[in-house]
Coordinates of C-alpha atoms in Angstrom, one line a residue:
Chain M
M12 CA -61.3 -16.8 -5.5
R13 CA -59.3 -19.5 -7.4
L14 CA -55.7 -18.7 -8.6
S15 CA -54.3 -21.0 -11.2
G16 CA -50.6 -21.9 -11.5
R17 CA -48.3 -24.9 -12.0
K18 CA -47.5 -27.9 -9.8
V19 CA -43.9 -28.1 -8.4
M20 CA -44.5 -30.8 -5.8
N21 CA -47.8 -32.6 -5.5
G22 CA -50.1 -32.9 -2.4
S23 CA -52.7 -30.6 -0.8
A24 CA -52.9 -28.5 2.3
E25 CA -55.1 -25.9 3.9
G26 CA -54.0 -23.3 6.4
E27 CA -53.4 -19.6 7.2
A28 CA -51.5 -17.7 4.5
L29 CA -48.2 -15.9 5.5
V30 CA -47.3 -13.6 2.6
S31 CA -43.8 -12.0 2.0
S32 CA -43.1 -9.4 -0.6
E33 CA -39.4 -10.5 -0.5
G34 CA -37.6 -13.7 -1.3
I35 CA -36.7 -16.2 1.4
S36 CA -33.4 -17.9 2.1
F37 CA -34.0 -21.1 4.0
Y38 CA -30.3 -21.4 4.9
G39 CA -29.5 -18.8 7.5
G40 CA -32.8 -16.9 6.9
V41 CA -35.1 -19.3 8.8
D42 CA -34.3 -21.1 12.1
P43 CA -35.1 -24.8 11.5
A44 CA -35.4 -25.4 15.3
T45 CA -38.3 -23.0 15.6
G46 CA -39.6 -22.2 12.1
N47 CA -39.1 -18.5 12.8
V48 CA -37.7 -16.1 10.1
V49 CA -34.5 -14.7 11.5
E50 CA -33.1 -12.7 8.6
K51 CA -32.4 -9.2 9.8
G52 CA -34.7 -6.6 8.2
H53 CA -36.8 -9.3 6.4
P54 CA -40.5 -8.4 6.2
L55 CA -41.4 -11.6 8.1
E56 CA -38.6 -11.3 10.7
G57 CA -39.7 -12.9 13.9
Q58 CA -42.8 -14.7 12.4
S59 CA -43.1 -18.5 12.3
V60 CA -43.6 -20.3 8.9
K61 CA -44.6 -23.5 10.7
G62 CA -47.9 -25.0 9.4
K63 CA -48.5 -21.9 7.2
I64 CA -49.3 -21.6 3.6
L65 CA -46.0 -19.7 2.9
V66 CA -46.3 -17.3 0.0
F67 CA -43.2 -15.4 -1.4
P68 CA -41.9 -14.4 -4.9
A69 CA -38.9 -16.8 -5.1
G70 CA -36.2 -18.5 -3.1
K71 CA -32.7 -16.9 -2.7
G72 CA -29.3 -17.5 -1.1
S73 CA -27.3 -20.7 -0.7
T74 CA -28.2 -24.0 -2.3
V75 CA -27.9 -25.6 1.1
G76 CA -31.4 -24.1 1.6
S77 CA -32.8 -27.3 0.1
Y78 CA -31.4 -29.3 3.0
A79 CA -32.6 -26.7 5.5
L80 CA -36.2 -27.1 4.3
Y81 CA -35.8 -30.8 4.7
D82 CA -34.5 -30.3 8.2
M83 CA -37.5 -28.1 9.1
K84 CA -39.9 -30.8 7.7
K85 CA -38.2 -33.5 9.8
R86 CA -38.5 -31.4 13.0
G87 CA -42.2 -30.5 12.3
N88 CA -41.5 -26.9 11.6
A89 CA -41.9 -26.7 7.9
P90 CA -44.7 -24.7 6.1
A91 CA -47.8 -26.7 5.2
A92 CA -47.4 -25.6 1.5
I93 CA -45.3 -23.2 -0.5
V94 CA -46.7 -20.8 -3.1
N95 CA -44.2 -18.8 -5.3
R96 CA -44.5 -16.4 -8.2
E97 CA -41.5 -18.1 -10.0
I98 CA -39.8 -21.2 -8.6
E99 CA -36.0 -21.5 -8.6
T100 CA -34.0 -24.7 -8.0
I101 CA -33.3 -24.3 -4.2
V102 CA -37.0 -24.2 -3.1
A103 CA -38.0 -26.7 -5.9
V104 CA -35.5 -29.3 -4.7
G105 CA -36.3 -28.6 -1.0
A106 CA -40.0 -29.0 -1.6
I107 CA -39.6 -32.2 -3.6
I108 CA -37.2 -34.0 -1.2
S109 CA -39.3 -32.9 1.8
E110 CA -42.6 -33.7 0.1
I111 CA -44.1 -30.2 0.8
P112 CA -46.9 -29.3 -1.6
C113 CA -45.7 -26.5 -3.8
V114 CA -47.1 -24.5 -6.7
D115 CA -45.7 -21.5 -8.7
K116 CA -46.8 -19.1 -11.4
I117 CA -49.4 -17.7 -9.0
E118 CA -50.3 -14.0 -8.8
I119 CA -49.2 -13.7 -5.2
E120 CA -50.3 -10.1 -4.9
K121 CA -53.8 -11.4 -4.6
L122 CA -53.0 -13.3 -1.4
K123 CA -53.0 -11.6 2.0
T124 CA -51.5 -12.7 5.3
G125 CA -54.1 -14.2 7.6
Q126 CA -56.5 -15.5 4.8
R127 CA -57.5 -19.1 5.0
V128 CA -56.1 -20.7 1.8
R129 CA -56.3 -24.2 0.3
V130 CA -53.5 -25.5 -2.0
E131 CA -54.3 -28.3 -4.5
A132 CA -50.8 -28.7 -5.9
D133 CA -51.6 -31.6 -8.3
S134 CA -53.8 -29.2 -10.3
G135 CA -51.7 -26.1 -9.6
V136 CA -54.7 -24.4 -7.9
V137 CA -54.6 -22.0 -4.9
E138 CA -58.1 -21.2 -3.5
I139 CA -58.9 -18.5 -1.0
V140 CA -61.4 -20.2 1.3
E141 CA -62.4 -17.0 3.2
Chain J
M6 CA -40.4 -35.1 -20.7
D7 CA -39.6 -37.9 -23.1
L8 CA -38.1 -40.7 -21.1
A9 CA -36.2 -43.7 -22.6
K10 CA -37.4 -47.2 -21.5
E11 CA -34.5 -47.6 -19.1
E12 CA -35.2 -44.2 -17.5
Q13 CA -38.8 -45.1 -17.0
E14 CA -37.7 -48.3 -15.3
M15 CA -35.4 -46.3 -13.1
L16 CA -38.4 -44.0 -12.2
S17 CA -40.6 -47.0 -11.5
G18 CA -38.4 -48.4 -8.8
R19 CA -37.0 -51.4 -10.6
H20 CA -33.4 -50.2 -10.0
G21 CA -34.0 -49.7 -6.2
N22 CA -35.2 -46.9 -4.0
A23 CA -32.2 -44.5 -4.2
V24 CA -32.5 -44.6 -8.0
R25 CA -36.3 -44.1 -7.9
S26 CA -36.2 -41.1 -5.6
S27 CA -33.2 -39.6 -7.5
M28 CA -35.0 -40.0 -10.8
N29 CA -38.1 -38.5 -9.4
L30 CA -36.2 -35.4 -8.4
L31 CA -34.4 -35.1 -11.8
V32 CA -37.6 -35.6 -13.8
S33 CA -39.6 -33.1 -11.6
L34 CA -36.8 -30.5 -12.1
G35 CA -36.7 -31.2 -15.8
E36 CA -40.5 -30.6 -16.1
I37 CA -40.4 -27.4 -14.1
F38 CA -37.5 -25.9 -16.1
G39 CA -38.7 -27.1 -19.5
A40 CA -36.2 -29.9 -20.3
K41 CA -37.3 -32.2 -23.1
R42 CA -35.1 -35.1 -22.0
L43 CA -32.4 -36.4 -19.7
I44 CA -28.8 -36.5 -20.9
D45 CA -25.9 -38.6 -19.7
I46 CA -23.2 -36.9 -17.6
S47 CA -19.5 -37.6 -17.2
S48 CA -18.9 -36.6 -13.7
V49 CA -20.4 -35.0 -10.5
Q50 CA -19.2 -32.7 -7.8
I51 CA -21.4 -32.8 -4.7
A52 CA -21.9 -29.9 -2.2
G53 CA -23.6 -30.2 1.1
V54 CA -20.8 -32.1 2.8
S55 CA -20.1 -30.1 6.0
Y56 CA -22.2 -31.4 8.9
H57 CA -22.5 -27.8 9.9
N58 CA -24.7 -27.2 6.8
L59 CA -26.4 -30.6 6.6
G60 CA -27.5 -31.1 10.2
E61 CA -29.0 -34.3 11.5
A62 CA -31.8 -34.3 8.9
G63 CA -29.3 -34.0 6.0
L64 CA -27.3 -36.9 7.5
D65 CA -30.5 -39.0 7.6
Y66 CA -31.2 -38.1 4.0
L67 CA -27.8 -39.3 2.9
S68 CA -27.9 -42.4 5.0
D69 CA -31.3 -43.3 3.5
L70 CA -29.9 -43.1 -0.1
A71 CA -26.8 -45.0 1.0
K72 CA -28.9 -48.0 1.8
D73 CA -29.0 -49.1 -1.9
G74 CA -27.6 -46.2 -3.9
K75 CA -24.3 -46.5 -5.9
V76 CA -22.8 -43.7 -8.0
K77 CA -22.7 -44.3 -11.8
V78 CA -20.0 -41.8 -12.7
L79 CA -16.8 -40.3 -11.1
T80 CA -18.0 -38.3 -8.1
T81 CA -16.0 -36.0 -5.8
L82 CA -17.0 -34.0 -2.7
N83 CA -17.0 -30.4 -1.6
P84 CA -15.0 -29.4 1.5
A85 CA -16.2 -30.8 4.8
G86 CA -16.4 -29.0 8.1
M87 CA -13.0 -30.1 9.2
D88 CA -9.7 -31.7 8.2
M89 CA -10.7 -35.4 8.3
E90 CA -7.4 -36.5 9.9
N91 CA -6.0 -33.4 11.6
W92 CA -9.2 -32.0 13.1
K93 CA -8.0 -31.8 16.7
A94 CA -5.1 -29.4 15.8
L95 CA -7.6 -27.1 14.2
G96 CA -9.7 -26.9 17.3
I97 CA -12.8 -28.9 16.1
P98 CA -15.0 -30.3 18.9
E99 CA -15.2 -34.1 19.2
D100 CA -19.1 -34.4 18.8
F101 CA -18.9 -32.4 15.6
A102 CA -16.1 -34.6 14.3
E103 CA -18.1 -37.8 15.0
K104 CA -21.1 -36.5 12.9
Q105 CA -18.8 -35.3 10.1
I106 CA -17.2 -38.7 9.9
R107 CA -20.6 -40.3 9.5
V108 CA -21.5 -38.0 6.6
I109 CA -18.3 -39.0 4.8
E110 CA -18.9 -42.7 5.5
A111 CA -22.4 -42.4 3.9
F112 CA -20.8 -40.9 0.7
R113 CA -18.1 -43.6 0.8
K114 CA -20.8 -46.3 1.0
M115 CA -22.3 -44.9 -2.2
G116 CA -19.0 -45.2 -4.1
V117 CA -18.1 -41.5 -4.0
V118 CA -14.4 -40.6 -4.1
T119 CA -14.3 -38.9 -0.7
T120 CA -11.7 -36.3 -1.6
C121 CA -13.2 -33.1 -0.1
T122 CA -12.2 -30.1 -2.2
C123 CA -13.7 -27.1 -4.0
T124 CA -11.1 -27.7 -6.8
P125 CA -12.1 -31.1 -8.1
Y126 CA -10.2 -30.2 -11.3
F127 CA -6.9 -30.4 -9.4
V128 CA -7.6 -34.0 -8.2
G129 CA -8.6 -35.8 -11.3
N130 CA -12.2 -34.8 -11.8
S131 CA -11.7 -33.1 -15.1
P132 CA -13.5 -34.7 -18.1
P133 CA -12.8 -33.7 -21.7
S134 CA -13.9 -30.2 -22.9
G135 CA -17.5 -30.3 -24.1
S136 CA -18.7 -33.0 -21.7
H137 CA -21.9 -32.6 -19.8
V138 CA -21.5 -32.8 -16.0
A139 CA -23.6 -32.1 -12.9
W140 CA -21.5 -30.0 -10.5
S141 CA -22.3 -28.0 -7.4
E142 CA -19.9 -25.6 -5.7
S143 CA -20.4 -22.2 -7.3
S144 CA -16.7 -21.5 -7.9
A145 CA -16.1 -25.0 -9.5
V146 CA -19.3 -24.6 -11.7
C147 CA -18.0 -21.3 -13.0
Y148 CA -14.5 -22.8 -13.6
A149 CA -16.0 -25.9 -15.3
N150 CA -18.2 -23.9 -17.7
S151 CA -15.8 -21.1 -18.4
V152 CA -12.2 -22.4 -18.2
L153 CA -12.6 -26.2 -18.8
G154 CA -15.4 -25.9 -21.4
L155 CA -17.6 -28.4 -19.5
K156 CA -21.4 -27.9 -19.4
T157 CA -23.2 -27.8 -16.1
N158 CA -26.0 -26.0 -14.3
R159 CA -25.4 -24.6 -10.8
E160 CA -26.5 -27.8 -8.9
G161 CA -27.3 -28.0 -5.3
G162 CA -26.3 -30.9 -3.1
P163 CA -29.4 -33.1 -3.6
S164 CA -29.7 -32.7 -7.4
A165 CA -25.9 -33.3 -7.9
L166 CA -26.2 -36.5 -5.8
A167 CA -29.3 -37.6 -7.7
S168 CA -27.3 -37.2 -10.9
A169 CA -24.4 -39.2 -9.5
L170 CA -26.8 -42.1 -8.6
T171 CA -28.4 -42.2 -12.0
G172 CA -25.7 -40.8 -14.4
K173 CA -28.3 -38.3 -15.8
T174 CA -29.3 -34.7 -15.7
P175 CA -32.2 -32.8 -17.2
E176 CA -31.2 -30.9 -20.3
F177 CA -31.9 -27.2 -19.7
G178 CA -29.9 -24.0 -18.9
M179 CA -26.2 -24.3 -19.4
H180 CA -26.5 -27.7 -21.1
L181 CA -28.0 -25.9 -24.2
D182 CA -25.5 -23.9 -26.4
A183 CA -28.1 -21.1 -27.0
N184 CA -27.9 -20.2 -23.3
R185 CA -24.1 -20.1 -23.3
Q186 CA -23.9 -16.9 -25.5
A187 CA -22.6 -13.7 -23.8
K188 CA -25.3 -11.1 -23.0
V189 CA -23.0 -8.2 -22.1
V190 CA -19.4 -7.1 -22.9
I191 CA -17.2 -6.1 -20.0
D192 CA -14.2 -3.9 -21.1
V193 CA -11.5 -4.0 -18.4
E194 CA -9.4 -0.9 -18.5
A195 CA -7.2 -1.7 -15.6
A196 CA -4.1 -4.0 -15.6
M197 CA -4.9 -7.3 -13.7
K198 CA -1.8 -8.5 -11.8
T199 CA -2.5 -10.1 -8.4
I200 CA -5.0 -12.6 -7.1
P201 CA -6.8 -9.8 -5.1
D202 CA -7.0 -7.8 -8.4
F203 CA -8.9 -10.7 -10.0
G204 CA -11.0 -11.2 -6.9
A205 CA -11.9 -7.5 -7.0
L206 CA -12.7 -7.8 -10.8
G207 CA -15.2 -10.6 -10.0
H208 CA -16.7 -8.5 -7.2
V209 CA -17.2 -5.5 -9.6
I210 CA -18.6 -7.5 -12.5
G211 CA -20.8 -9.8 -10.3
N212 CA -22.4 -6.8 -8.5
R213 CA -23.1 -5.1 -11.8
I214 CA -24.5 -7.9 -14.0
G215 CA -25.8 -10.6 -11.6
N216 CA -26.0 -14.0 -13.3
K217 CA -25.9 -12.7 -17.0
V218 CA -23.1 -14.4 -19.1
P219 CA -20.4 -11.8 -19.8
L220 CA -17.7 -11.5 -22.5
I221 CA -14.7 -10.0 -20.7
R222 CA -12.2 -8.1 -22.8
G223 CA -8.9 -6.4 -21.9
V224 CA -7.4 -9.0 -19.6
K225 CA -4.0 -9.8 -21.3
K226 CA -3.0 -12.9 -19.3
A227 CA -4.5 -15.0 -16.5
S228 CA -3.0 -18.0 -14.7
V229 CA -4.9 -21.0 -13.5
E230 CA -4.7 -19.6 -10.0
Q231 CA -6.0 -16.2 -11.0
L232 CA -8.8 -17.7 -13.0
K233 CA -9.8 -19.9 -10.0
S234 CA -9.9 -16.9 -7.7
F235 CA -11.9 -14.9 -10.3
C236 CA -14.4 -17.7 -10.7
A237 CA -15.0 -17.9 -7.0
S238 CA -15.5 -14.2 -6.7
I239 CA -17.8 -13.6 -9.7
A240 CA -19.9 -16.6 -8.7
T241 CA -20.2 -15.4 -5.1
Y242 CA -21.1 -11.8 -5.9
G243 CA -23.1 -12.3 -9.1
G244 CA -24.2 -15.9 -9.2
T245 CA -22.4 -16.3 -12.6
A246 CA -22.3 -19.9 -14.0
L247 CA -20.3 -19.0 -17.1
F248 CA -18.1 -16.2 -18.5
H249 CA -16.1 -15.8 -21.7
M250 CA -12.6 -14.1 -21.4
Y251 CA -11.4 -13.0 -24.8
G252 CA -8.2 -14.8 -25.8
I253 CA -8.1 -16.9 -22.6
T254 CA -11.2 -19.1 -22.3
P255 CA -12.2 -21.8 -24.9
G256 CA -15.9 -20.9 -25.4
K257 CA -17.3 -19.2 -28.5
T258 CA -19.8 -16.4 -28.4
A259 CA -21.2 -13.6 -30.5
V260 CA -20.3 -10.1 -29.3
P261 CA -23.4 -8.6 -27.6
E262 CA -24.4 -4.9 -27.9
E263 CA -24.5 -3.9 -24.2
K264 CA -21.1 -2.8 -23.0
I265 CA -19.8 -1.9 -19.5
S266 CA -16.3 -0.7 -18.7
V267 CA -14.3 -1.4 -15.5
S268 CA -11.7 1.2 -14.4
R269 CA -8.8 1.0 -12.0
E270 CA -10.9 3.1 -9.6
D271 CA -13.7 0.4 -9.7
I272 CA -11.1 -2.3 -8.8
D273 CA -9.6 -0.2 -6.0
N274 CA -13.1 0.6 -4.6
A275 CA -13.9 -3.1 -4.6
R276 CA -10.7 -3.9 -2.8
A277 CA -11.4 -1.2 -0.3
E278 CA -15.0 -2.5 0.2
M279 CA -13.6 -6.0 1.1
T280 CA -11.2 -4.5 3.7
D281 CA -13.1 -3.3 6.8
G282 CA -10.8 -4.6 9.5
K283 CA -7.3 -4.1 10.8
D284 CA -4.9 -6.1 13.0
P285 CA -6.0 -9.6 11.8
D286 CA -6.0 -12.4 14.4
F287 CA -6.7 -15.1 11.7
I288 CA -4.9 -15.5 8.4
A289 CA -6.2 -18.0 5.8
I290 CA -5.0 -18.9 2.3
G291 CA -6.6 -21.4 0.0
C292 CA -10.2 -20.3 -1.0
P293 CA -10.5 -21.9 -3.4
H294 CA -8.1 -24.7 -2.4
L295 CA -4.5 -24.1 -3.4
S296 CA -2.8 -25.5 -6.5
L297 CA 0.4 -27.4 -6.1
K298 CA 2.3 -24.4 -7.5
E299 CA 0.7 -22.1 -4.9
V300 CA 1.7 -24.5 -2.1
G301 CA 5.3 -24.3 -3.3
E302 CA 5.2 -20.5 -3.3
V303 CA 3.8 -20.4 0.2
A304 CA 6.4 -22.9 1.4
E305 CA 9.2 -20.8 -0.1
L306 CA 7.9 -17.6 1.6
L307 CA 7.5 -19.3 5.0
R308 CA 10.8 -21.2 5.0
G309 CA 12.8 -20.4 8.1
K310 CA 10.2 -17.9 9.4
H311 CA 8.0 -17.9 12.5
V312 CA 4.3 -17.4 12.2
K313 CA 2.9 -15.4 15.2
K314 CA -0.8 -15.6 14.4
E315 CA -3.3 -18.4 13.7
M316 CA -2.7 -19.2 10.0
W317 CA -4.4 -21.8 7.9
I318 CA -3.2 -23.1 4.5
C319 CA -6.1 -24.9 2.8
M320 CA -5.8 -27.5 0.1
A321 CA -7.1 -30.8 -1.2
R322 CA -5.5 -33.9 0.5
P323 CA -3.9 -35.2 -2.8
V324 CA -2.2 -31.8 -3.4
M325 CA -0.9 -31.9 0.2
K326 CA 0.5 -35.5 -0.3
D327 CA 2.3 -34.3 -3.5
A328 CA 3.6 -31.2 -1.7
E329 CA 4.8 -33.3 1.2
K330 CA 7.1 -35.3 -1.1
R331 CA 8.7 -32.0 -2.1
G332 CA 9.4 -31.0 1.5
W333 CA 7.0 -28.1 1.3
I334 CA 4.6 -29.2 4.0
K335 CA 7.5 -29.5 6.5
D336 CA 8.5 -25.9 5.6
I337 CA 5.0 -24.7 6.2
E338 CA 4.4 -26.6 9.5
E339 CA 7.8 -25.7 10.9
S340 CA 6.9 -22.0 10.5
G341 CA 3.9 -22.6 12.8
A342 CA 1.2 -22.2 10.1
K343 CA -1.4 -25.0 10.0
I344 CA -2.2 -27.2 7.1
A345 CA -6.0 -27.6 6.6
C346 CA -6.9 -30.4 4.2
D347 CA -10.5 -31.3 3.2
T348 CA -11.9 -28.0 4.6
C349 CA -11.4 -24.3 4.6
M350 CA -12.1 -21.1 6.6
V351 CA -15.6 -20.8 4.9
V352 CA -17.1 -24.2 5.9
A353 CA -15.3 -24.9 9.2
P354 CA -17.4 -24.1 12.3
I355 CA -15.2 -21.2 13.6
K356 CA -17.7 -18.5 14.3
G357 CA -16.7 -16.6 17.5
R358 CA -13.1 -17.9 17.5
F359 CA -11.6 -14.9 15.6
N360 CA -12.4 -11.3 15.0
V361 CA -10.5 -10.2 11.9
L362 CA -9.8 -12.5 8.9
A363 CA -7.0 -11.6 6.4
T364 CA -7.1 -13.6 3.1
D365 CA -6.3 -13.3 -0.6
S366 CA -9.8 -14.5 -1.4
A367 CA -12.7 -12.2 -2.3
K368 CA -15.1 -15.1 -1.7
G369 CA -13.5 -15.7 1.6
C370 CA -14.2 -12.1 2.6
F371 CA -17.9 -12.5 1.6
Y372 CA -18.5 -15.6 3.7
G373 CA -16.1 -14.5 6.5
R374 CA -18.5 -11.6 7.1
G375 CA -21.8 -13.2 6.3
K376 CA -21.4 -16.5 8.0
N377 CA -18.8 -15.9 10.7
D378 CA -19.3 -12.1 11.5
F379 CA -15.5 -11.5 11.0
K380 CA -14.1 -8.2 9.8
T381 CA -12.0 -8.8 6.7
I382 CA -8.8 -7.7 4.9
I383 CA -7.8 -8.7 1.4
L384 CA -4.1 -9.0 0.6
S385 CA -1.8 -10.9 -1.7
I386 CA -0.1 -14.1 -0.5
P387 CA 3.3 -12.4 0.1
E388 CA 1.6 -9.6 2.0
L389 CA -0.3 -12.1 4.1
I390 CA 2.8 -13.9 5.0
E391 CA 4.5 -10.7 6.0
E392 CA 1.5 -9.9 8.2
A393 CA 1.6 -13.3 9.8
T394 CA 5.3 -13.2 10.6
K395 CA 5.9 -9.6 11.6

């Protein structure tokens, strides 16, 4: 299945999808030293975003989250790509300065955790490989 | 987006690497958020200054841009993680101080005015009404749009810096007059007197309407200091970038249909919600940073008294220098209270050092809890000084 959206940051990546029904705050919500989601009560609490195709509705929280994504990328703990329903500025800036492939305007309900997914950000396409 | 010839050259790398990557960020954001063009800006306020928030990667990012980047417009900084001169007295560890100094040096190399404050409008960063600017710091953004009549989106650290290095911002959101119209009327049915009242009002409105632009009616009078505190609160609890306050702020708006009223009970409930502690072991004033007038009031109240708890009085360094000439800093320091310039109780790395924070700031209560796990108490400045000296 192919889902079509919009490029936020170019590049491509393939990996395992990790899907959250709730927004993610990269400042305080994810530990950059491990890539684990640490926000109390978050649906992904305790899971690692490292190397995943990270799927969530939109970013939230402090604007410092852009630097936190950059920090994760430098430490090798960033997601391989980001897929959003509707991008906001914190994740957009974070993805652009960290060069993490990113698309939005995707029907994220169609994606499930554990699926193998390919992101072609330049053409805004997310493909479920299996 | 339609780019002018010079802007295309900036994007192509002809003006250096810092300009190229900054332009790339601004053009990408402009395309995502539907801007048709870039516009010139008059000034910048940069967030992401505390090493506590930036980390090593953030410091690398700034150092890379500082290799060939120079700011094109007046640019000031948000508070840092410590007082840049008096950090030892505030109990800041040496290794943190060393990293924080490197952050400030990177900004200085780019030509930034390294005054670290959340109230840039008190230290000369205050362009004429109607100017487009690129500011971060949510309370300053709200004050700029609402009180000063400037036009800015809520920028984050990297986008504000990109605007400083290019003198440009993409034209969307708050830069367009159509988006500056009120969407909801707030009728305030309680008399607003103290700073905690205004903080509570921001708490109530922010929680009810999120980031919609409100037209607030029923506030008879509001001082600069009360507006500053209100901006910090409504931006913290609601994400508000702009409000109109009838008879007080300079913006023009049609009157929207949707109406919400705020009662005395709502204000009292919000104040009660922000008070979940007792017996404070840390008292902090100056979120946002104090005006010169407020420093004078604090000095007057502390003169000849003895402070028995850890107490921080937070302000911008130029405001401190001015207060010093009037003898007010001596009054404050002789009481045992500590002056904290360049920083505040929200951004300094003080988690674990205290249990209960008492402050006059609704924003300070939010971050004291969320970031530092403190219990909080909201009181007026005279009440706080009574608490500190009893």
